[in-house]
mmCIF file with all atom_site columns, C-alpha atoms in Angstrom:
data_model
loop_
_atom_site.group_PDB
_atom_site.id
_atom_site.type_symbol
_atom_site.label_atom_id
_atom_site.label_alt_id
_atom_site.label_comp_id
_atom_site.label_asym_id
_atom_site.label_entity_id
_atom_site.label_seq_id
_atom_site.pdbx_PDB_ins_code
_atom_site.Cartn_x
_atom_site.Cartn_y
_atom_site.Cartn_z
_atom_site.occupancy
_atom_site.B_iso_or_equiv
_atom_site.pdbx_formal_charge
_atom_site.auth_seq_id
_atom_site.auth_comp_id
_atom_site.auth_asym_id
_atom_site.auth_atom_id
_atom_site.pdbx_PDB_model_num
ATOM 1   C CA . UNK A 1 1   ? 99.445  104.282 134.180 1.00 0.00 ? 1   UNK A CA 1
ATOM 2   C CA . UNK A 1 2   ? 100.740 104.515 130.607 1.00 0.00 ? 2   UNK A CA 1
ATOM 3   C CA . UNK A 1 3   ? 98.456  105.240 127.631 1.00 0.00 ? 3   UNK A CA 1
ATOM 4   C CA . UNK A 1 4   ? 97.585  102.358 125.289 1.00 0.00 ? 4   UNK A CA 1
ATOM 5   C CA . UNK A 1 5   ? 99.916  101.832 122.319 1.00 0.00 ? 5   UNK A CA 1
ATOM 6   C CA . UNK A 1 6   ? 97.101  101.193 119.859 1.00 0.00 ? 6   UNK A CA 1
ATOM 7   C CA . UNK A 1 7   ? 97.332  101.844 116.118 1.00 0.00 ? 7   UNK A CA 1
ATOM 8   C CA . UNK A 1 8   ? 94.015  102.634 114.428 1.00 0.00 ? 8   UNK A CA 1
ATOM 9   C CA . UNK A 1 9   ? 94.954  103.361 110.783 1.00 0.00 ? 9   UNK A CA 1
ATOM 10  C CA . UNK A 1 10  ? 97.968  103.046 108.473 1.00 0.00 ? 10  UNK A CA 1
ATOM 11  C CA . UNK A 1 11  ? 99.591  104.968 105.647 1.00 0.00 ? 11  UNK A CA 1
ATOM 12  C CA . UNK A 1 12  ? 101.473 102.398 103.548 1.00 0.00 ? 12  UNK A CA 1
ATOM 13  C CA . UNK A 1 13  ? 104.165 103.518 101.082 1.00 0.00 ? 13  UNK A CA 1
ATOM 14  C CA . UNK A 1 14  ? 105.257 100.981 98.456  1.00 0.00 ? 14  UNK A CA 1
ATOM 15  C CA . UNK A 1 15  ? 108.833 101.781 97.420  1.00 0.00 ? 15  UNK A CA 1
ATOM 16  C CA . UNK A 1 16  ? 109.170 98.583  95.349  1.00 0.00 ? 16  UNK A CA 1
ATOM 17  C CA . UNK A 1 17  ? 108.755 98.151  91.596  1.00 0.00 ? 17  UNK A CA 1
ATOM 18  C CA . UNK A 1 18  ? 105.792 95.768  92.024  1.00 0.00 ? 18  UNK A CA 1
ATOM 19  C CA . UNK A 1 19  ? 102.193 95.989  93.199  1.00 0.00 ? 19  UNK A CA 1
ATOM 20  C CA . UNK A 1 20  ? 101.926 94.656  96.759  1.00 0.00 ? 20  UNK A CA 1
ATOM 21  C CA . UNK A 1 21  ? 98.972  93.280  98.696  1.00 0.00 ? 21  UNK A CA 1
ATOM 22  C CA . UNK A 1 22  ? 99.168  94.176  102.374 1.00 0.00 ? 22  UNK A CA 1
ATOM 23  C CA . UNK A 1 23  ? 97.160  92.144  104.874 1.00 0.00 ? 23  UNK A CA 1
ATOM 24  C CA . UNK A 1 24  ? 96.014  94.129  107.912 1.00 0.00 ? 24  UNK A CA 1
ATOM 25  C CA . UNK A 1 25  ? 94.679  92.380  111.015 1.00 0.00 ? 25  UNK A CA 1
ATOM 26  C CA . UNK A 1 26  ? 92.164  94.340  113.079 1.00 0.00 ? 26  UNK A CA 1
ATOM 27  C CA . UNK A 1 27  ? 91.416  93.179  116.627 1.00 0.00 ? 27  UNK A CA 1
ATOM 28  C CA . UNK A 1 28  ? 88.229  93.956  118.493 1.00 0.00 ? 28  UNK A CA 1
ATOM 29  C CA . UNK A 1 29  ? 89.364  94.141  122.114 1.00 0.00 ? 29  UNK A CA 1
ATOM 30  C CA . UNK A 1 30  ? 85.825  94.025  123.527 1.00 0.00 ? 30  UNK A CA 1
ATOM 31  C CA . UNK A 1 31  ? 84.752  90.660  122.112 1.00 0.00 ? 31  UNK A CA 1
ATOM 32  C CA . UNK A 1 32  ? 88.206  89.260  121.235 1.00 0.00 ? 32  UNK A CA 1
ATOM 33  C CA . UNK A 1 33  ? 87.589  88.859  117.500 1.00 0.00 ? 33  UNK A CA 1
ATOM 34  C CA . UNK A 1 34  ? 89.948  89.342  114.573 1.00 0.00 ? 34  UNK A CA 1
ATOM 35  C CA . UNK A 1 35  ? 89.238  90.513  111.036 1.00 0.00 ? 35  UNK A CA 1
ATOM 36  C CA . UNK A 1 36  ? 91.728  90.612  108.202 1.00 0.00 ? 36  UNK A CA 1
ATOM 37  C CA . UNK A 1 37  ? 91.492  93.115  105.356 1.00 0.00 ? 37  UNK A CA 1
ATOM 38  C CA . UNK A 1 38  ? 93.700  93.577  102.311 1.00 0.00 ? 38  UNK A CA 1
ATOM 39  C CA . UNK A 1 39  ? 95.059  96.806  100.863 1.00 0.00 ? 39  UNK A CA 1
ATOM 40  C CA . UNK A 1 40  ? 96.525  96.704  97.343  1.00 0.00 ? 40  UNK A CA 1
ATOM 41  C CA . UNK A 1 41  ? 99.286  99.273  96.881  1.00 0.00 ? 41  UNK A CA 1
ATOM 42  C CA . UNK A 1 42  ? 100.646 99.959  93.383  1.00 0.00 ? 42  UNK A CA 1
ATOM 43  C CA . UNK A 1 43  ? 104.397 100.219 92.808  1.00 0.00 ? 43  UNK A CA 1
ATOM 44  C CA . UNK A 1 44  ? 105.671 103.621 93.936  1.00 0.00 ? 44  UNK A CA 1
ATOM 45  C CA . UNK A 1 45  ? 102.298 104.599 95.385  1.00 0.00 ? 45  UNK A CA 1
ATOM 46  C CA . UNK A 1 46  ? 100.704 104.751 98.812  1.00 0.00 ? 46  UNK A CA 1
ATOM 47  C CA . UNK A 1 47  ? 97.686  103.026 100.280 1.00 0.00 ? 47  UNK A CA 1
ATOM 48  C CA . UNK A 1 48  ? 95.602  103.512 103.392 1.00 0.00 ? 48  UNK A CA 1
ATOM 49  C CA . UNK A 1 49  ? 94.280  101.031 105.924 1.00 0.00 ? 49  UNK A CA 1
ATOM 50  C CA . UNK A 1 50  ? 91.316  102.985 107.238 1.00 0.00 ? 50  UNK A CA 1
ATOM 51  C CA . UNK A 1 51  ? 90.264  103.192 110.860 1.00 0.00 ? 51  UNK A CA 1
ATOM 52  C CA . UNK A 1 52  ? 87.419  100.797 111.618 1.00 0.00 ? 52  UNK A CA 1
ATOM 53  C CA . UNK A 1 53  ? 84.853  101.060 114.382 1.00 0.00 ? 53  UNK A CA 1
ATOM 54  C CA . UNK A 1 54  ? 82.121  98.953  115.924 1.00 0.00 ? 54  UNK A CA 1
ATOM 55  C CA . UNK A 1 55  ? 79.081  99.716  118.038 1.00 0.00 ? 55  UNK A CA 1
ATOM 56  C CA . UNK A 1 56  ? 78.548  97.948  121.327 1.00 0.00 ? 56  UNK A CA 1
ATOM 57  C CA . UNK A 1 57  ? 76.006  98.657  124.031 1.00 0.00 ? 57  UNK A CA 1
ATOM 58  C CA . UNK A 1 58  ? 75.139  102.062 122.564 1.00 0.00 ? 58  UNK A CA 1
ATOM 59  C CA . UNK A 1 59  ? 78.738  103.264 122.203 1.00 0.00 ? 59  UNK A CA 1
ATOM 60  C CA . UNK A 1 60  ? 81.163  103.350 119.265 1.00 0.00 ? 60  UNK A CA 1
ATOM 61  C CA . UNK A 1 61  ? 84.674  101.954 119.697 1.00 0.00 ? 61  UNK A CA 1
ATOM 62  C CA . UNK A 1 62  ? 87.742  101.899 117.449 1.00 0.00 ? 62  UNK A CA 1
ATOM 63  C CA . UNK A 1 63  ? 89.152  98.567  116.327 1.00 0.00 ? 63  UNK A CA 1
ATOM 64  C CA . UNK A 1 64  ? 92.912  98.175  116.841 1.00 0.00 ? 64  UNK A CA 1
ATOM 65  C CA . UNK A 1 65  ? 95.408  97.112  114.163 1.00 0.00 ? 65  UNK A CA 1
ATOM 66  C CA . UNK A 1 66  ? 97.525  94.312  115.628 1.00 0.00 ? 66  UNK A CA 1
ATOM 67  C CA . UNK A 1 67  ? 99.420  92.905  112.626 1.00 0.00 ? 67  UNK A CA 1
ATOM 68  C CA . UNK A 1 68  ? 100.528 93.906  109.137 1.00 0.00 ? 68  UNK A CA 1
ATOM 69  C CA . UNK A 1 69  ? 102.038 91.578  106.541 1.00 0.00 ? 69  UNK A CA 1
ATOM 70  C CA . UNK A 1 70  ? 102.778 91.504  102.835 1.00 0.00 ? 70  UNK A CA 1
ATOM 71  C CA . UNK A 1 71  ? 101.033 88.701  100.952 1.00 0.00 ? 71  UNK A CA 1
ATOM 72  C CA . UNK A 1 72  ? 103.435 86.068  99.571  1.00 0.00 ? 72  UNK A CA 1
ATOM 73  C CA . UNK A 1 73  ? 106.391 87.560  101.474 1.00 0.00 ? 73  UNK A CA 1
ATOM 74  C CA . UNK A 1 74  ? 107.975 87.030  104.874 1.00 0.00 ? 74  UNK A CA 1
ATOM 75  C CA . UNK A 1 75  ? 107.559 90.717  105.730 1.00 0.00 ? 75  UNK A CA 1
ATOM 76  C CA . UNK A 1 76  ? 105.442 91.284  108.846 1.00 0.00 ? 76  UNK A CA 1
ATOM 77  C CA . UNK A 1 77  ? 105.022 93.622  111.807 1.00 0.00 ? 77  UNK A CA 1
ATOM 78  C CA . UNK A 1 78  ? 103.011 92.966  114.963 1.00 0.00 ? 78  UNK A CA 1
ATOM 79  C CA . UNK A 1 79  ? 101.828 95.129  117.831 1.00 0.00 ? 79  UNK A CA 1
ATOM 80  C CA . UNK A 1 80  ? 103.244 96.815  119.754 1.00 0.00 ? 80  UNK A CA 1
ATOM 81  C CA . UNK A 1 81  ? 104.564 98.705  116.734 1.00 0.00 ? 81  UNK A CA 1
ATOM 82  C CA . UNK A 1 82  ? 107.947 100.485 116.943 1.00 0.00 ? 82  UNK A CA 1
ATOM 83  C CA . UNK A 1 83  ? 107.764 104.113 118.049 1.00 0.00 ? 83  UNK A CA 1
ATOM 84  C CA . UNK A 1 84  ? 104.145 103.990 119.235 1.00 0.00 ? 84  UNK A CA 1
ATOM 85  C CA . UNK A 1 85  ? 103.768 105.206 122.820 1.00 0.00 ? 85  UNK A CA 1
ATOM 86  C CA . UNK A 1 86  ? 100.171 106.472 122.692 1.00 0.00 ? 86  UNK A CA 1
ATOM 87  C CA . UNK A 1 87  ? 97.055  105.861 120.560 1.00 0.00 ? 87  UNK A CA 1
ATOM 88  C CA . UNK A 1 88  ? 98.050  106.536 116.939 1.00 0.00 ? 88  UNK A CA 1
ATOM 89  C CA . UNK A 1 89  ? 96.270  107.096 113.632 1.00 0.00 ? 89  UNK A CA 1
ATOM 90  C CA . UNK A 1 90  ? 97.957  107.186 110.211 1.00 0.00 ? 90  UNK A CA 1
ATOM 91  C CA . UNK A 1 91  ? 100.950 105.151 111.373 1.00 0.00 ? 91  UNK A CA 1
ATOM 92  C CA . UNK A 1 92  ? 103.463 105.066 108.517 1.00 0.00 ? 92  UNK A CA 1
ATOM 93  C CA . UNK A 1 93  ? 104.805 101.841 107.068 1.00 0.00 ? 93  UNK A CA 1
ATOM 94  C CA . UNK A 1 94  ? 107.086 101.544 104.049 1.00 0.00 ? 94  UNK A CA 1
ATOM 95  C CA . UNK A 1 95  ? 107.462 98.459  101.854 1.00 0.00 ? 95  UNK A CA 1
ATOM 96  C CA . UNK A 1 96  ? 110.992 98.111  100.476 1.00 0.00 ? 96  UNK A CA 1
ATOM 97  C CA . UNK A 1 97  ? 112.867 95.469  98.523  1.00 0.00 ? 97  UNK A CA 1
ATOM 98  C CA . UNK A 1 98  ? 116.484 94.794  99.442  1.00 0.00 ? 98  UNK A CA 1
ATOM 99  C CA . UNK A 1 99  ? 118.531 92.075  97.728  1.00 0.00 ? 99  UNK A CA 1
ATOM 100 C CA . UNK A 1 100 ? 115.345 90.554  96.313  1.00 0.00 ? 100 UNK A CA 1
ATOM 101 C CA . UNK A 1 101 ? 113.601 90.329  99.695  1.00 0.00 ? 101 UNK A CA 1
ATOM 102 C CA . UNK A 1 102 ? 110.551 92.397  100.657 1.00 0.00 ? 102 UNK A CA 1
ATOM 103 C CA . UNK A 1 103 ? 110.658 94.150  104.052 1.00 0.00 ? 103 UNK A CA 1
ATOM 104 C CA . UNK A 1 104 ? 108.295 96.349  106.059 1.00 0.00 ? 104 UNK A CA 1
ATOM 105 C CA . UNK A 1 105 ? 109.853 99.375  107.726 1.00 0.00 ? 105 UNK A CA 1
ATOM 106 C CA . UNK A 1 106 ? 107.858 100.997 110.490 1.00 0.00 ? 106 UNK A CA 1
ATOM 107 C CA . UNK A 1 107 ? 107.583 104.733 110.972 1.00 0.00 ? 107 UNK A CA 1
ATOM 108 C CA . UNK A 1 108 ? 109.240 105.499 107.617 1.00 0.00 ? 108 UNK A CA 1
ATOM 109 C CA . UNK A 1 109 ? 107.999 108.282 105.306 1.00 0.00 ? 109 UNK A CA 1
#
């Protein structure tokens, strides 16, 4: 049996010249609910999508990140994320602009 390929938190690097709003979708696998949170990342800076947890039946569980997108752009990544072969925290994503189009690159410093 292989380990789950879950991502629990993100480090987001914005290599563009503009502030970007990143939408992060968290999925609760126990009760099949989704929650979307935004992370604003200034130009040339980094942002963090924190790990989130929930309590159920006396235990605490991590919520899994299942999608990442840039607001007002076509850039998006969905689980399973490239290069993830076991539960991962602080997964790195880089926002870049190439020929006027915004892209998300997974696993980039």
